Amino acid sequence: NAGVTQTPKFRVLKTGQSMTLLCAQDMNHEYMYWYRQDPGMGLRLIHYSVGEGTTAKGEVPDGYNVSRLKKQNFLLGLESAAPSQTSVYFCASSDGGVGANVLTFGAGSRLTVL
Amino acid sequence: ILNVEQSPQSLHVQEGDSTNFTCSFPSSNFYALHWYRWETAKSPEALFVMTLNGDEKKKGRISATLNTKEGYSYLYIKGSQPEDSATYLCASPGSSASKIIFGSGTRLSIRP
């Protein structure tokens, strides 16, 4: 089983460029999440989705947009990348259930904005 | 915004010693408490999810307890081994049951 797959794994952008990170899961999970990892700050929630066609803001949503057009995919977009968005991005999914189901994580996508 | 806090930030333990660390969370509107293990250059992996006050979970040498009334959970590692070196994260849903917020983690290093 593939689980949660993130593409691309690495990307270097120039300030002002745009890009989309793709997260795909094959476990038929309802909930999907995008987190960013920053040194000393653990994982911070950017946006999440509780089902196809839904999205909601997390802790640090500014500068990012998301879409969940299909249940298995959750896209994270950066419209105009900034150096502060240099980070490792993790996608995760779960079966939902009032937060009582564990998250399954992807391998991460390392983004550098110059 | 829900505050999930972990202490200590880092811990160095001699191989064979037992250790524990803390996760604290707001006790109101509690849904669940998650623990994850995160090795360097890998993805976080789930250890436990706990939902009931007084819950205790165990996986090998690792165990966790939950006190929802006072808003804390302890993670215990008995007889630490080098392979236990990792960052341990706790997480909890906030006011929205689906909005899962992580603490900043406890980084555990085991000295041989």
PDB file of C-alpha atoms in Angstrom:
ATOM      1  CA  ASN A   1       0.000   0.000   0.000  1.00  0.00           C
ATOM      2  CA  ALA A   2       1.261   3.457  -0.898  1.00  0.00           C
ATOM      3  CA  GLY A   3      -0.469   5.212   2.021  1.00  0.00           C
ATOM      4  CA  VAL A   4       0.128   8.957   1.713  1.00  0.00           C
ATOM      5  CA  THR A   5       2.218  10.169  -1.220  1.00  0.00           C
ATOM      6  CA  GLN A   6       3.553  13.703  -1.582  1.00  0.00           C
ATOM      7  CA  THR A   7       4.942  15.241  -4.746  1.00  0.00           C
ATOM      8  CA  PRO A   8       7.373  16.771  -5.342  1.00  0.00           C
ATOM      9  CA  LYS A   9       9.826  15.707  -2.629  1.00  0.00           C
ATOM     10  CA  PHE A  10      12.124  18.685  -3.202  1.00  0.00           C
ATOM     11  CA  ARG A  11      11.665  22.047  -4.872  1.00  0.00           C
ATOM     12  CA  VAL A  12      13.563  25.291  -5.080  1.00  0.00           C
ATOM     13  CA  LEU A  13      11.628  28.442  -5.931  1.00  0.00           C
ATOM     14  CA  LYS A  14      12.470  32.071  -6.414  1.00  0.00           C
ATOM     15  CA  THR A  15      10.598  34.697  -4.423  1.00  0.00           C
ATOM     16  CA  GLY A  16       7.297  35.476  -6.118  1.00  0.00           C
ATOM     17  CA  GLN A  17       6.983  32.187  -8.004  1.00  0.00           C
ATOM     18  CA  SER A  18       3.985  29.943  -7.521  1.00  0.00           C
ATOM     19  CA  MET A  19       3.750  26.217  -7.045  1.00  0.00           C
ATOM     20  CA  THR A  20       1.447  23.421  -5.931  1.00  0.00           C
ATOM     21  CA  LEU A  21       2.206  20.510  -3.655  1.00  0.00           C
ATOM     22  CA  LEU A  22       0.127  17.402  -4.217  1.00  0.00           C
ATOM     23  CA  CYS A  23      -0.904  14.963  -1.513  1.00  0.00           C
ATOM     24  CA  ALA A  24      -2.584  11.701  -2.513  1.00  0.00           C
ATOM     25  CA  GLN A  25      -3.883   8.974  -0.189  1.00  0.00           C
ATOM     26  CA  ASP A  26      -5.236   5.559  -1.117  1.00  0.00           C
ATOM     27  CA  MET A  27      -6.824   4.656   2.246  1.00  0.00           C
ATOM     28  CA  ASN A  28     -10.213   6.270   1.576  1.00  0.00           C
ATOM     29  CA  HIS A  29      -9.626   8.635   4.502  1.00  0.00           C
ATOM     30  CA  GLU A  30     -12.068  11.482   5.024  1.00  0.00           C
ATOM     31  CA  TYR A  31      -9.742  13.963   6.735  1.00  0.00           C
ATOM     32  CA  MET A  32      -6.575  15.400   5.238  1.00  0.00           C
ATOM     33  CA  TYR A  33      -4.086  17.915   6.642  1.00  0.00           C
ATOM     34  CA  TRP A  34      -1.148  20.062   5.594  1.00  0.00           C
ATOM     35  CA  TYR A  35       1.515  20.886   8.194  1.00  0.00           C
ATOM     36  CA  ARG A  36       4.806  22.708   8.020  1.00  0.00           C
ATOM     37  CA  GLN A  37       7.830  21.787  10.084  1.00  0.00           C
ATOM     38  CA  ASP A  38      10.035  24.550  11.401  1.00  0.00           C
ATOM     39  CA  PRO A  39      13.006  24.142  13.776  1.00  0.00           C
ATOM     40  CA  GLY A  40      11.956  24.248  17.418  1.00  0.00           C
ATOM     41  CA  MET A  41       8.290  24.607  16.518  1.00  0.00           C
ATOM     42  CA  GLY A  42       7.213  21.069  15.770  1.00  0.00           C
ATOM     43  CA  LEU A  43       4.427  20.764  13.221  1.00  0.00           C
ATOM     44  CA  ARG A  44       2.124  23.701  12.569  1.00  0.00           C
ATOM     45  CA  LEU A  45      -1.218  23.182  10.874  1.00  0.00           C
ATOM     46  CA  ILE A  46      -1.695  25.189   7.677  1.00  0.00           C
ATOM     47  CA  HIS A  47      -5.052  23.994   6.346  1.00  0.00           C
ATOM     48  CA  TYR A  48      -7.155  20.887   6.648  1.00  0.00           C
ATOM     49  CA  SER A  49     -10.163  19.207   5.062  1.00  0.00           C
ATOM     50  CA  VAL A  50     -12.899  17.032   6.559  1.00  0.00           C
ATOM     51  CA  GLY A  51     -14.156  15.708   3.242  1.00  0.00           C
ATOM     52  CA  GLU A  52     -14.278  16.170  -0.493  1.00  0.00           C
ATOM     53  CA  GLY A  53     -15.056  19.753  -1.398  1.00  0.00           C
ATOM     54  CA  THR A  54     -14.316  21.140   2.102  1.00  0.00           C
ATOM     55  CA  THR A  55     -11.339  23.090   3.440  1.00  0.00           C
ATOM     56  CA  ALA A  56     -10.651  24.967   6.668  1.00  0.00           C
ATOM     57  CA  LYS A  57      -7.895  27.178   8.071  1.00  0.00           C
ATOM     58  CA  GLY A  58      -5.347  25.922  10.544  1.00  0.00           C
ATOM     59  CA  GLU A  59      -2.857  27.823  12.708  1.00  0.00           C
ATOM     60  CA  VAL A  60      -0.774  29.402   9.947  1.00  0.00           C
ATOM     61  CA  PRO A  61      -2.924  29.676   6.770  1.00  0.00           C
ATOM     62  CA  ASP A  62      -1.663  33.010   5.399  1.00  0.00           C
ATOM     63  CA  GLY A  63       0.087  32.773   2.044  1.00  0.00           C
ATOM     64  CA  TYR A  64      -1.340  29.332   1.251  1.00  0.00           C
ATOM     65  CA  ASN A  65      -4.430  28.042  -0.513  1.00  0.00           C
ATOM     66  CA  VAL A  66      -5.798  24.519  -0.665  1.00  0.00           C
ATOM     67  CA  SER A  67      -8.303  22.496  -2.637  1.00  0.00           C
ATOM     68  CA  ARG A  68      -9.900  19.089  -2.170  1.00  0.00           C
ATOM     69  CA  LEU A  69     -11.728  18.403  -5.430  1.00  0.00           C
ATOM     70  CA  LYS A  70     -11.335  14.646  -5.060  1.00  0.00           C
ATOM     71  CA  LYS A  71     -11.461  12.688  -1.820  1.00  0.00           C
ATOM     72  CA  GLN A  72      -8.035  11.154  -2.353  1.00  0.00           C
ATOM     73  CA  ASN A  73      -6.186  14.373  -3.187  1.00  0.00           C
ATOM     74  CA  PHE A  74      -5.383  17.492  -1.171  1.00  0.00           C
ATOM     75  CA  LEU A  75      -3.464  20.261  -2.939  1.00  0.00           C
ATOM     76  CA  LEU A  76      -1.464  22.999  -1.223  1.00  0.00           C
ATOM     77  CA  GLY A  77      -0.732  26.094  -3.297  1.00  0.00           C
ATOM     78  CA  LEU A  78       1.670  28.963  -2.847  1.00  0.00           C
ATOM     79  CA  GLU A  79       0.593  31.836  -5.081  1.00  0.00           C
ATOM     80  CA  SER A  80       3.612  34.072  -4.480  1.00  0.00           C
ATOM     81  CA  ALA A  81       6.358  32.281  -2.588  1.00  0.00           C
ATOM     82  CA  ALA A  82       8.307  34.093   0.121  1.00  0.00           C
ATOM     83  CA  PRO A  83      11.551  33.088   1.887  1.00  0.00           C
ATOM     84  CA  SER A  84       9.523  32.648   5.105  1.00  0.00           C
ATOM     85  CA  GLN A  85       7.794  29.730   3.400  1.00  0.00           C
ATOM     86  CA  THR A  86      11.045  27.760   3.234  1.00  0.00           C
ATOM     87  CA  SER A  87      10.161  24.659   5.206  1.00  0.00           C
ATOM     88  CA  VAL A  88       9.416  20.958   5.094  1.00  0.00           C
ATOM     89  CA  TYR A  89       5.747  20.334   4.383  1.00  0.00           C
ATOM     90  CA  PHE A  90       3.961  17.229   5.610  1.00  0.00           C
ATOM     91  CA  CYS A  91       0.619  15.949   4.471  1.00  0.00           C
ATOM     92  CA  ALA A  92      -1.399  13.615   6.683  1.00  0.00           C
ATOM     93  CA  SER A  93      -4.733  11.846   6.544  1.00  0.00           C
ATOM     94  CA  SER A  94      -7.062  10.114   8.974  1.00  0.00           C
ATOM     95  CA  ASP A  95     -10.402   8.385   9.121  1.00  0.00           C
ATOM     96  CA  GLY A  96     -11.818  11.315  11.080  1.00  0.00           C
ATOM     97  CA  GLY A  97     -13.895  10.345  14.087  1.00  0.00           C
ATOM     98  CA  VAL A  98     -13.720  13.445  16.329  1.00  0.00           C
ATOM     99  CA  GLY A  99      -9.938  13.444  16.295  1.00  0.00           C
ATOM    100  CA  ALA A 100      -9.650   9.976  17.782  1.00  0.00           C
ATOM    101  CA  ASN A 101      -8.113   8.335  14.726  1.00  0.00           C
ATOM    102  CA  VAL A 102      -4.377   8.534  14.187  1.00  0.00           C
ATOM    103  CA  LEU A 103      -2.803  10.532  11.416  1.00  0.00           C
ATOM    104  CA  THR A 104      -0.865   8.787   8.665  1.00  0.00           C
ATOM    105  CA  PHE A 105       1.871  11.033   7.287  1.00  0.00           C
ATOM    106  CA  GLY A 106       3.519  11.373   3.911  1.00  0.00           C
ATOM    107  CA  ALA A 107       7.288  11.483   3.533  1.00  0.00           C
ATOM    108  CA  GLY A 108       7.455  15.274   3.395  1.00  0.00           C
ATOM    109  CA  SER A 109       8.250  17.868   0.729  1.00  0.00           C
ATOM    110  CA  ARG A 110      11.249  20.132   1.238  1.00  0.00           C
ATOM    111  CA  LEU A 111      10.688  23.589  -0.226  1.00  0.00           C
ATOM    112  CA  THR A 112      13.352  26.274  -0.443  1.00  0.00           C
ATOM    113  CA  VAL A 113      12.436  29.807  -1.468  1.00  0.00           C
ATOM    114  CA  LEU A 114      15.376  31.969  -2.507  1.00  0.00           C
TER     115      LEU A 114
ATOM    116  CA  ILE B   1      -5.994  28.654  19.212  1.00  0.00           C
ATOM    117  CA  LEU B   2      -5.464  25.518  21.244  1.00  0.00           C
ATOM    118  CA  ASN B   3      -2.132  25.431  23.095  1.00  0.00           C
ATOM    119  CA  VAL B   4      -0.549  22.018  23.296  1.00  0.00           C
ATOM    120  CA  GLU B   5       2.679  22.232  25.252  1.00  0.00           C
ATOM    121  CA  GLN B   6       5.413  19.699  25.818  1.00  0.00           C
ATOM    122  CA  SER B   7       8.249  19.562  28.307  1.00  0.00           C
ATOM    123  CA  PRO B   8      11.107  19.274  28.414  1.00  0.00           C
ATOM    124  CA  GLN B   9      12.153  20.482  24.968  1.00  0.00           C
ATOM    125  CA  SER B  10      15.073  18.035  24.950  1.00  0.00           C
ATOM    126  CA  LEU B  11      16.329  15.221  27.112  1.00  0.00           C
ATOM    127  CA  HIS B  12      19.566  13.251  27.242  1.00  0.00           C
ATOM    128  CA  VAL B  13      19.332   9.868  28.936  1.00  0.00           C
ATOM    129  CA  GLN B  14      21.819   7.088  29.586  1.00  0.00           C
ATOM    130  CA  GLU B  15      21.076   3.779  27.860  1.00  0.00           C
ATOM    131  CA  GLY B  16      19.137   1.545  30.231  1.00  0.00           C
ATOM    132  CA  ASP B  17      17.613   4.401  32.224  1.00  0.00           C
ATOM    133  CA  SER B  18      13.894   5.044  32.256  1.00  0.00           C
ATOM    134  CA  THR B  19      12.483   8.446  31.409  1.00  0.00           C
ATOM    135  CA  ASN B  20       9.250  10.340  31.040  1.00  0.00           C
ATOM    136  CA  PHE B  21       7.977  13.590  29.592  1.00  0.00           C
ATOM    137  CA  THR B  22       4.833  15.651  29.646  1.00  0.00           C
ATOM    138  CA  CYS B  23       2.186  16.954  27.303  1.00  0.00           C
ATOM    139  CA  SER B  24      -0.297  19.538  28.586  1.00  0.00           C
ATOM    140  CA  PHE B  25      -3.460  20.676  26.841  1.00  0.00           C
ATOM    141  CA  PRO B  26      -6.594  22.671  27.710  1.00  0.00           C
ATOM    142  CA  SER B  27      -8.937  20.405  29.654  1.00  0.00           C
ATOM    143  CA  SER B  28     -12.143  21.970  28.285  1.00  0.00           C
ATOM    144  CA  ASN B  29     -13.733  20.498  25.128  1.00  0.00           C
ATOM    145  CA  PHE B  30     -11.395  17.516  25.180  1.00  0.00           C
ATOM    146  CA  TYR B  31     -11.706  15.005  22.341  1.00  0.00           C
ATOM    147  CA  ALA B  32      -8.505  12.968  22.175  1.00  0.00           C
ATOM    148  CA  LEU B  33      -4.781  13.022  22.790  1.00  0.00           C
ATOM    149  CA  HIS B  34      -2.291  11.581  20.298  1.00  0.00           C
ATOM    150  CA  TRP B  35       1.361  10.593  20.773  1.00  0.00           C
ATOM    151  CA  TYR B  36       3.727  10.236  17.804  1.00  0.00           C
ATOM    152  CA  ARG B  37       7.339   9.165  17.425  1.00  0.00           C
ATOM    153  CA  TRP B  38       9.398  11.077  14.855  1.00  0.00           C
ATOM    154  CA  GLU B  39      12.818   9.851  13.828  1.00  0.00           C
ATOM    155  CA  THR B  40      15.200  12.140  11.987  1.00  0.00           C
ATOM    156  CA  ALA B  41      14.637  12.183   8.204  1.00  0.00           C
ATOM    157  CA  LYS B  42      11.438  10.156   8.539  1.00  0.00           C
ATOM    158  CA  SER B  43       7.748  10.908   8.993  1.00  0.00           C
ATOM    159  CA  PRO B  44       5.959  10.928  12.357  1.00  0.00           C
ATOM    160  CA  GLU B  45       4.468   7.568  13.291  1.00  0.00           C
ATOM    161  CA  ALA B  46       1.566   7.112  15.668  1.00  0.00           C
ATOM    162  CA  LEU B  47       2.169   5.554  19.067  1.00  0.00           C
ATOM    163  CA  PHE B  48      -1.135   6.045  20.879  1.00  0.00           C
ATOM    164  CA  VAL B  49      -4.483   7.773  20.754  1.00  0.00           C
ATOM    165  CA  MET B  50      -6.231   8.169  24.085  1.00  0.00           C
ATOM    166  CA  THR B  51      -9.724   9.462  24.695  1.00  0.00           C
ATOM    167  CA  LEU B  52     -10.805   8.555  28.237  1.00  0.00           C
ATOM    168  CA  ASN B  53      -9.701  10.115  31.520  1.00  0.00           C
ATOM    169  CA  GLY B  54      -7.425   7.658  33.313  1.00  0.00           C
ATOM    170  CA  ASP B  55      -6.593   5.838  30.078  1.00  0.00           C
ATOM    171  CA  GLU B  56      -3.283   3.984  30.013  1.00  0.00           C
ATOM    172  CA  LYS B  57      -1.763   2.597  26.828  1.00  0.00           C
ATOM    173  CA  LYS B  58       1.319   0.438  26.375  1.00  0.00           C
ATOM    174  CA  LYS B  59       3.445  -0.574  23.409  1.00  0.00           C
ATOM    175  CA  GLY B  60       6.508  -2.600  24.353  1.00  0.00           C
ATOM    176  CA  ARG B  61       8.653  -0.441  26.660  1.00  0.00           C
ATOM    177  CA  ILE B  62       6.636   2.706  25.957  1.00  0.00           C
ATOM    178  CA  SER B  63       3.500   3.623  27.861  1.00  0.00           C
ATOM    179  CA  ALA B  64       1.291   6.676  28.260  1.00  0.00           C
ATOM    180  CA  THR B  65      -1.262   7.953  30.744  1.00  0.00           C
ATOM    181  CA  LEU B  66      -4.003  10.545  30.373  1.00  0.00           C
ATOM    182  CA  ASN B  67      -5.600  12.986  32.814  1.00  0.00           C
ATOM    183  CA  THR B  68      -8.283  14.957  31.004  1.00  0.00           C
ATOM    184  CA  LYS B  69      -9.514  16.776  34.117  1.00  0.00           C
ATOM    185  CA  GLU B  70      -6.190  18.501  34.715  1.00  0.00           C
ATOM    186  CA  GLY B  71      -5.116  18.495  31.076  1.00  0.00           C
ATOM    187  CA  TYR B  72      -1.929  16.440  30.907  1.00  0.00           C
ATOM    188  CA  SER B  73      -0.508  13.209  29.553  1.00  0.00           C
ATOM    189  CA  TYR B  74       2.765  11.482  30.418  1.00  0.00           C
ATOM    190  CA  LEU B  75       4.820   9.318  28.093  1.00  0.00           C
ATOM    191  CA  TYR B  76       7.127   6.807  29.782  1.00  0.00           C
ATOM    192  CA  ILE B  77      10.008   4.855  28.262  1.00  0.00           C
ATOM    193  CA  LYS B  78      11.368   2.013  30.349  1.00  0.00           C
ATOM    194  CA  GLY B  79      14.987   0.905  29.912  1.00  0.00           C
ATOM    195  CA  SER B  80      15.888   3.366  27.133  1.00  0.00           C
ATOM    196  CA  GLN B  81      17.690   1.969  24.090  1.00  0.00           C
ATOM    197  CA  PRO B  82      19.593   3.849  21.359  1.00  0.00           C
ATOM    198  CA  GLU B  83      16.735   3.165  18.933  1.00  0.00           C
ATOM    199  CA  ASP B  84      14.437   5.200  21.186  1.00  0.00           C
ATOM    200  CA  SER B  85      16.274   8.362  20.124  1.00  0.00           C
ATOM    201  CA  ALA B  86      13.645  10.472  18.363  1.00  0.00           C
ATOM    202  CA  THR B  87      11.373  13.448  18.819  1.00  0.00           C
ATOM    203  CA  TYR B  88       8.138  12.594  20.604  1.00  0.00           C
ATOM    204  CA  LEU B  89       5.131  14.688  19.640  1.00  0.00           C
ATOM    205  CA  CYS B  90       1.754  14.973  21.245  1.00  0.00           C
ATOM    206  CA  ALA B  91      -1.297  16.399  19.517  1.00  0.00           C
ATOM    207  CA  SER B  92      -4.897  17.169  20.306  1.00  0.00           C
ATOM    208  CA  PRO B  93      -7.936  18.414  18.429  1.00  0.00           C
ATOM    209  CA  GLY B  94      -8.899  21.950  19.324  1.00  0.00           C
ATOM    210  CA  SER B  95     -12.315  23.556  19.484  1.00  0.00           C
ATOM    211  CA  SER B  96     -13.041  21.817  16.212  1.00  0.00           C
ATOM    212  CA  ALA B  97     -12.692  18.073  16.748  1.00  0.00           C
ATOM    213  CA  SER B  98     -10.947  17.679  13.409  1.00  0.00           C
ATOM    214  CA  LYS B  99      -8.360  20.460  13.837  1.00  0.00           C
ATOM    215  CA  ILE B 100      -5.398  18.520  15.212  1.00  0.00           C
ATOM    216  CA  ILE B 101      -2.731  20.724  16.784  1.00  0.00           C
ATOM    217  CA  PHE B 102       0.743  19.506  17.730  1.00  0.00           C
ATOM    218  CA  GLY B 103       3.049  20.455  20.560  1.00  0.00           C
ATOM    219  CA  SER B 104       6.623  21.418  19.744  1.00  0.00           C
ATOM    220  CA  GLY B 105       7.941  18.007  20.773  1.00  0.00           C
ATOM    221  CA  THR B 106      10.456  16.500  23.192  1.00  0.00           C
ATOM    222  CA  ARG B 107      13.733  15.531  21.553  1.00  0.00           C
ATOM    223  CA  LEU B 108      15.134  12.423  23.259  1.00  0.00           C
ATOM    224  CA  SER B 109      18.771  11.357  22.872  1.00  0.00           C
ATOM    225  CA  ILE B 110      20.050   8.100  24.354  1.00  0.00           C
ATOM    226  CA  ARG B 111      23.730   7.921  25.331  1.00  0.00           C
ATOM    227  CA  PRO B 112      25.283   4.445  24.897  1.00  0.00           C
TER     228      PRO B 112
END
